[in-house]
Coordinates of C-alpha atoms and ligand atoms in Angstrom, one line a residue:
M1 CA 40.3 -24.5 22.6
E2 CA 42.1 -21.8 25.3
I3 CA 41.2 -18.5 24.4
S4 CA 44.2 -16.2 24.2
I5 CA 44.2 -12.7 25.7
T6 CA 46.3 -10.0 25.2
R7 CA 45.9 -6.5 26.9
T8 CA 45.6 -2.6 24.6
A9 CA 48.9 -1.1 26.3
N10 CA 46.7 2.4 25.7
P11 CA 42.7 2.3 27.3
K12 CA 40.8 4.3 25.8
Q13 CA 38.3 7.1 28.3
K14 CA 35.4 5.6 29.5
P15 CA 32.8 8.5 29.1
T16 CA 32.2 10.4 31.7
D17 CA 28.3 11.2 31.1
E18 CA 26.3 8.1 31.2
S19 CA 23.6 9.7 30.9
K20 CA 24.3 10.9 27.8
L21 CA 25.3 7.0 26.0
G22 CA 22.7 6.9 23.7
F23 CA 23.2 3.7 21.5
G24 CA 26.2 2.4 18.9
M25 CA 28.6 5.2 20.1
Y26 CA 31.1 3.8 21.8
Y27 CA 33.3 0.5 21.4
T28 CA 35.1 -0.6 24.5
D29 CA 38.9 -1.5 24.2
H30 CA 39.0 -4.6 23.6
M31 CA 36.7 -7.5 21.4
F32 CA 36.9 -11.1 20.3
I33 CA 38.1 -12.3 17.4
M34 CA 38.3 -16.2 15.9
N35 CA 39.4 -17.8 12.6
Y36 CA 37.2 -20.4 10.2
D37 CA 39.9 -21.7 7.8
E38 CA 38.3 -24.4 5.3
G39 CA 40.6 -27.9 7.0
Q40 CA 41.1 -26.3 10.1
G41 CA 37.2 -25.5 11.3
W42 CA 36.9 -22.6 13.8
H43 CA 40.7 -21.9 15.4
D44 CA 42.4 -18.8 17.0
P45 CA 40.3 -18.1 19.6
R46 CA 42.0 -14.2 20.8
I47 CA 41.2 -11.6 23.2
V48 CA 43.4 -8.8 21.7
P49 CA 42.8 -4.8 21.4
Y50 CA 40.2 -2.6 19.8
G51 CA 40.9 -2.3 16.4
P52 CA 40.0 -2.5 12.3
F53 CA 40.4 -5.0 11.2
E54 CA 42.6 -5.6 8.0
L55 CA 40.6 -7.0 4.8
D56 CA 41.2 -8.2 1.1
P57 CA 39.1 -5.7 -1.4
A58 CA 38.0 -9.2 -2.7
A59 CA 36.2 -10.2 0.3
M60 CA 33.5 -11.8 -0.2
V61 CA 31.2 -10.2 2.1
L62 CA 31.8 -6.9 0.8
H63 CA 30.0 -8.0 -2.6
Y64 CA 27.3 -10.8 -1.4
A65 CA 26.8 -9.5 2.3
Q66 CA 27.9 -13.1 3.3
E67 CA 27.4 -11.8 7.1
I68 CA 24.8 -12.5 10.9
F69 CA 25.1 -11.0 13.9
E70 CA 23.3 -10.7 17.2
G71 CA 22.6 -8.6 19.4
L72 CA 22.7 -9.4 23.2
K73 CA 23.4 -7.3 26.8
A74 CA 25.5 -7.4 30.2
Y75 CA 23.9 -5.7 33.0
R76 CA 25.2 -5.3 36.4
T77 CA 23.1 -5.4 39.7
A78 CA 23.1 -3.5 42.5
D79 CA 25.6 -5.7 44.2
G80 CA 28.0 -5.6 41.0
T81 CA 27.0 -8.8 39.6
I82 CA 27.0 -8.7 36.1
Q83 CA 24.9 -11.0 34.0
L84 CA 23.4 -12.3 31.0
F85 CA 20.3 -12.6 30.0
R86 CA 19.3 -15.6 28.2
P87 CA 22.3 -15.8 26.1
E88 CA 22.1 -19.4 25.1
K89 CA 18.9 -18.4 22.7
N90 CA 21.3 -15.6 20.9
M91 CA 24.2 -18.4 20.0
A92 CA 21.2 -21.1 19.3
R93 CA 19.8 -17.9 16.8
M94 CA 23.1 -17.5 16.0
N95 CA 22.7 -20.9 14.0
V96 CA 19.7 -20.8 13.0
S97 CA 21.7 -17.2 10.8
C98 CA 24.9 -19.2 9.9
E99 CA 23.2 -22.5 8.4
R100 CA 21.0 -20.2 5.6
L101 CA 24.0 -18.2 5.0
C102 CA 26.0 -20.6 4.9
I103 CA 28.4 -20.3 7.6
P104 CA 29.6 -22.9 9.0
K105 CA 28.1 -23.5 12.7
I106 CA 29.8 -22.2 16.1
D107 CA 29.7 -24.5 19.1
E108 CA 27.4 -22.1 21.5
E109 CA 28.0 -23.0 24.2
F110 CA 32.1 -21.2 23.4
A111 CA 30.7 -18.7 21.9
I112 CA 29.2 -17.9 25.1
K113 CA 31.7 -18.5 26.5
A114 CA 33.2 -15.7 24.8
I115 CA 31.2 -13.5 25.7
K116 CA 31.2 -14.5 29.6
T117 CA 35.2 -13.8 29.1
L118 CA 35.2 -10.6 26.6
V119 CA 32.6 -8.4 29.4
D120 CA 34.8 -9.8 32.6
V121 CA 37.9 -8.2 30.3
D122 CA 36.0 -5.2 29.5
R123 CA 34.3 -5.5 33.2
D124 CA 34.9 -2.0 33.9
W125 CA 33.1 -0.6 31.1
V126 CA 29.8 -1.9 31.8
P127 CA 27.5 1.1 32.5
S128 CA 26.7 1.6 36.7
A129 CA 23.9 4.5 35.8
E130 CA 19.9 4.0 35.7
E131 CA 18.8 2.0 31.9
T132 CA 22.4 1.0 30.6
S133 CA 24.2 -1.7 29.7
L134 CA 26.7 -3.6 27.6
Y135 CA 25.9 -3.7 24.4
I136 CA 27.1 -7.5 23.0
R137 CA 27.5 -7.8 19.4
P138 CA 28.4 -11.2 18.0
Y139 CA 29.5 -11.2 14.3
I140 CA 30.4 -13.8 12.4
F141 CA 31.8 -12.3 7.8
A142 CA 33.0 -14.4 5.1
T143 CA 36.5 -13.5 4.3
D144 CA 37.3 -15.2 0.8
A145 CA 39.6 -13.4 -1.5
H146 CA 37.1 -14.5 -4.6
I147 CA 34.4 -12.2 -6.2
G148 CA 32.9 -16.0 -8.0
V149 CA 30.3 -16.0 -5.9
H150 CA 30.9 -19.6 -3.9
A151 CA 31.1 -21.5 -0.9
T152 CA 32.5 -20.2 1.8
K153 CA 36.4 -21.0 3.0
H154 CA 37.3 -18.2 4.8
L155 CA 35.4 -15.7 8.1
I156 CA 36.0 -14.0 10.9
F157 CA 33.7 -13.9 14.3
A158 CA 34.2 -11.3 16.3
I159 CA 32.4 -9.8 19.8
I160 CA 32.5 -6.0 20.1
L161 CA 31.2 -4.2 23.4
S162 CA 29.7 -0.8 23.8
P163 CA 28.2 0.9 27.0
V164 CA 24.9 1.9 25.9
G165 CA 22.0 4.3 26.5
A166 CA 18.4 3.6 25.4
Y167 CA 18.3 3.0 21.7
Y168 CA 15.6 5.7 21.3
P169 CA 16.7 8.9 21.9
N170 CA 13.2 9.4 24.0
G171 CA 13.8 6.5 26.8
I172 CA 10.7 4.6 27.0
E173 CA 8.3 7.9 25.6
P174 CA 5.7 6.3 23.2
V175 CA 7.6 6.1 19.2
K176 CA 5.8 6.7 16.1
I177 CA 6.0 4.5 14.1
F178 CA 5.5 4.4 9.5
V179 CA 3.2 1.8 8.0
E180 CA 5.7 0.7 4.6
Q181 CA 3.5 -0.3 1.9
K182 CA 5.7 0.5 -0.5
Y183 CA 9.1 -1.5 -0.3
V184 CA 8.6 -5.1 1.6
R185 CA 11.4 -6.1 4.2
A186 CA 11.8 -10.8 3.8
V187 CA 9.0 -12.9 2.0
I188 CA 8.8 -16.7 3.4
G189 CA 11.9 -19.3 1.9
G190 CA 14.6 -16.0 2.3
T191 CA 16.3 -14.1 5.2
G192 CA 13.1 -12.1 7.4
F193 CA 13.6 -15.0 10.2
T194 CA 17.6 -14.4 10.4
K195 CA 20.3 -11.6 11.7
A196 CA 21.3 -11.5 8.3
G197 CA 23.3 -7.1 8.4
A198 CA 21.3 -7.9 4.7
N199 CA 18.0 -7.8 6.7
Y200 CA 18.8 -4.1 8.0
A201 CA 20.6 -2.5 5.1
I202 CA 17.3 -3.1 2.8
S203 CA 14.8 -1.9 5.3
L204 CA 17.0 2.1 5.0
K205 CA 15.2 3.0 2.1
G206 CA 11.8 2.2 4.2
Q207 CA 13.2 4.0 7.3
E208 CA 14.4 6.9 5.2
E209 CA 11.3 7.9 4.1
A210 CA 9.6 7.1 7.3
E211 CA 11.8 9.6 8.8
R212 CA 10.9 11.9 6.0
Q213 CA 7.5 12.2 7.3
G214 CA 8.2 12.5 11.1
Y215 CA 7.9 9.0 12.4
I216 CA 11.3 6.3 13.9
Q217 CA 10.6 3.2 11.8
T218 CA 9.2 1.6 9.9
L219 CA 5.9 -1.0 10.0
W220 CA 6.6 -3.7 7.3
L221 CA 4.2 -5.5 6.1
D222 CA 4.4 -9.6 4.7
G223 CA 6.1 -9.4 1.4
V224 CA 4.5 -11.0 -0.9
E225 CA 0.0 -9.6 -0.6
R226 CA 1.3 -6.6 1.7
K227 CA -2.1 -7.8 3.7
Y228 CA -0.1 -9.7 7.6
I229 CA 1.9 -7.0 10.2
E230 CA 5.3 -8.6 10.4
E231 CA 7.9 -6.1 12.3
V232 CA 9.1 -2.5 13.1
G233 CA 12.9 -2.4 12.1
S234 CA 14.4 -3.1 14.7
M235 CA 11.8 -4.7 17.4
N236 CA 9.2 -8.0 16.9
V237 CA 5.5 -6.8 17.7
F238 CA 2.8 -6.9 19.6
F239 CA -0.5 -5.2 19.7
K240 CA -3.4 -4.7 22.9
I241 CA -6.9 -5.6 20.8
N242 CA -9.9 -6.1 23.0
G243 CA -8.4 -7.4 26.3
E244 CA -5.9 -9.7 24.0
I245 CA -2.6 -9.6 23.2
I246 CA -1.5 -10.2 20.2
T247 CA 1.3 -10.3 18.3
P248 CA 2.8 -12.2 14.5
A249 CA 3.4 -15.5 14.4
L250 CA 6.9 -17.3 13.7
V251 CA 5.7 -17.4 9.6
G252 CA 9.6 -17.7 8.7
S253 CA 9.9 -13.6 7.6
I254 CA 9.8 -12.3 10.7
L255 CA 13.2 -12.4 14.0
G256 CA 12.5 -15.2 16.4
G257 CA 12.9 -12.0 18.8
I258 CA 14.6 -13.2 22.1
T259 CA 12.4 -10.0 23.8
R260 CA 9.7 -11.5 21.9
L261 CA 9.8 -15.0 24.1
S262 CA 9.9 -13.5 27.0
I263 CA 7.3 -11.4 26.4
I264 CA 5.2 -14.4 25.3
E265 CA 6.1 -16.0 28.4
L266 CA 5.9 -13.1 31.3
L267 CA 2.0 -12.7 30.1
R268 CA 0.9 -15.6 30.0
S269 CA 2.4 -16.6 33.5
K270 CA 0.7 -13.5 34.5
G271 CA -2.2 -14.8 33.1
Y272 CA -2.8 -13.1 30.2
K273 CA -3.9 -14.2 27.1
V274 CA -1.1 -13.8 24.1
T275 CA -2.4 -15.4 20.9
E276 CA 0.5 -16.1 18.2
R277 CA -1.3 -15.5 15.0
R278 CA -1.5 -13.0 11.2
L279 CA -3.2 -10.5 12.1
S280 CA -3.6 -8.2 9.1
I281 CA -3.4 -5.1 8.5
D282 CA -7.1 -4.4 7.5
E283 CA -8.0 -6.4 11.3
L284 CA -6.0 -3.2 13.3
V285 CA -7.7 -0.4 11.5
E286 CA -10.8 -2.1 12.6
A287 CA -9.6 -2.6 15.7
Y288 CA -9.2 1.1 15.6
N289 CA -12.2 2.3 14.1
T290 CA -13.8 1.2 16.9
G291 CA -11.6 1.9 19.7
K292 CA -10.6 -2.0 20.7
L293 CA -7.1 -0.5 19.8
E294 CA -5.5 -0.5 23.5
E295 CA -2.2 -0.8 23.7
A296 CA 1.1 -1.7 21.4
W297 CA 4.2 -1.7 21.6
G298 CA 8.0 -3.1 20.1
T299 CA 9.7 -5.2 22.0
G300 CA 13.8 -6.1 21.1
T301 CA 17.8 -6.6 23.0
A302 CA 18.3 -3.2 22.1
A303 CA 14.2 -1.0 22.0
V304 CA 14.0 -3.6 24.9
I305 CA 9.6 -2.7 25.3
S306 CA 9.3 0.2 23.6
P307 CA 5.5 1.7 22.6
I308 CA 4.1 2.9 20.1
G309 CA 1.7 5.9 20.4
E310 CA 1.4 6.0 16.9
L311 CA 0.9 4.5 13.9
K312 CA 0.6 5.2 10.2
Y313 CA -0.7 3.3 7.4
G314 CA -1.4 5.7 4.5
E315 CA -3.3 9.1 4.5
L316 CA -5.1 7.4 8.9
V317 CA -2.8 8.9 11.3
M318 CA -4.1 6.6 14.4
P319 CA -2.9 7.5 18.3
I320 CA -3.9 4.7 20.2
N321 CA -3.7 4.8 24.2
S322 CA -3.6 9.1 23.0
G323 CA 0.4 8.9 23.1
E324 CA 0.5 7.5 26.0
I325 CA 2.3 3.7 27.2
G326 CA -0.4 1.9 28.4
E327 CA -0.5 -0.2 31.5
V328 CA 0.5 -4.0 29.9
S329 CA 3.3 -2.3 28.9
Q330 CA 4.5 -0.7 31.0
M331 CA 4.3 -3.9 33.4
C332 CA 6.0 -5.8 30.6
Y333 CA 8.7 -2.8 30.5
D334 CA 9.4 -2.9 34.0
T335 CA 9.7 -6.8 35.1
L336 CA 11.6 -7.0 32.3
T337 CA 14.1 -4.2 32.6
G338 CA 14.3 -5.3 36.6
I339 CA 15.4 -9.1 36.1
Q340 CA 17.5 -7.9 33.6
W341 CA 19.0 -5.3 36.4
G342 CA 19.0 -7.9 39.1
K343 CA 15.4 -5.6 41.3
I344 CA 12.6 -8.3 40.7
K345 CA 14.4 -11.9 41.5
D346 CA 14.3 -14.4 38.2
E347 CA 12.4 -16.7 38.8
F348 CA 12.6 -18.0 35.2
G349 CA 16.1 -18.6 35.4
W350 CA 16.2 -16.4 32.3
T351 CA 20.2 -14.6 34.0
Q352 CA 23.4 -15.8 34.8
S353 CA 26.6 -14.1 35.6
I354 CA 29.1 -13.7 33.5
D355 CA 31.6 -15.2 36.6
E356 CA 29.7 -18.2 36.8
Ligands
COI401 C1 19.1 -5.7 19.0 O1 17.6 -5.7 19.3 O2 19.6 -5.6 19.5 C2 19.2 -5.7 17.5 O3 19.9 -6.4 17.0 C3 18.8 -5.2 17.0 C4 19.5 -3.8 15.7 C5 19.2 -3.1 14.4 C6 20.0 -2.6 16.5

């Protein structure tokens, strides 16, 4: 399929101070759109000026939340190359989400081509200041104007771009996380392993409570026993306990993060012992009480590597590594971002130029 390109006649003013981009505050001049209609499949891929969609008020997504998304980034390196980080993993995961949400799958290679073409059209928007990147948000939603619950026949696949800085306001400074005991995010058999927008909608209530208590995000426990650690609002989570690095296993209710996978591969390549298994909150508290909880950090495309400096579980407040960034978290951050921004040789073959 050929991607048609209609350039805007009114380019926007780009943010002048790249050190103040924040996260998700600005959008570029163009977007990618492709439609799905039963009988036609995915068709009419096009890059058009960024702007609102026209949606029927009965559109299924507005009533039944049939929407999935992805998140990846483009990075500008010192020699001006613009590169993506493991986009094939995002597109493969997008199809996993499609499958679970009864959304017709996309052609993964074609979707990567669409991303590269769109980033190329808006390449001047890729920021170059330290710790900035262009966040890429592909998403699919059901547009059928029919409020009976039924299989989707019409959808839109869109991609928008946003120049961003750090996800958390204080960058790589350790964050404080609240262990959620009242609400749950996912259960095995549900959609927790997908990037369904609805997963994030149901997490807002816990997030609100965490924020009310001065914490930035929630750490979710499993939805059945409320015992096993799953993930944080927008990140997977890692703990260093007595020298061993442990991250919750992908049991079906946890998102298989691409940063998570990359950090496991990176740590193993450096000789660290990394174990993917169920980890109970009681075991974590025990490790804390016996001085064995050495480090904790979150991983995510938006959050990158985010050290956790404090956890609150009920009345128990657990400072970790005296609230400082730990040695392993720092190494993970430096190596991962070094590869992403082209400062370190990419021995893993994780990056690809948009011009490839
Ligand atoms: C990402 O890390 O890309 C995500 O999709 C998380 C989102 C909640 C910002």
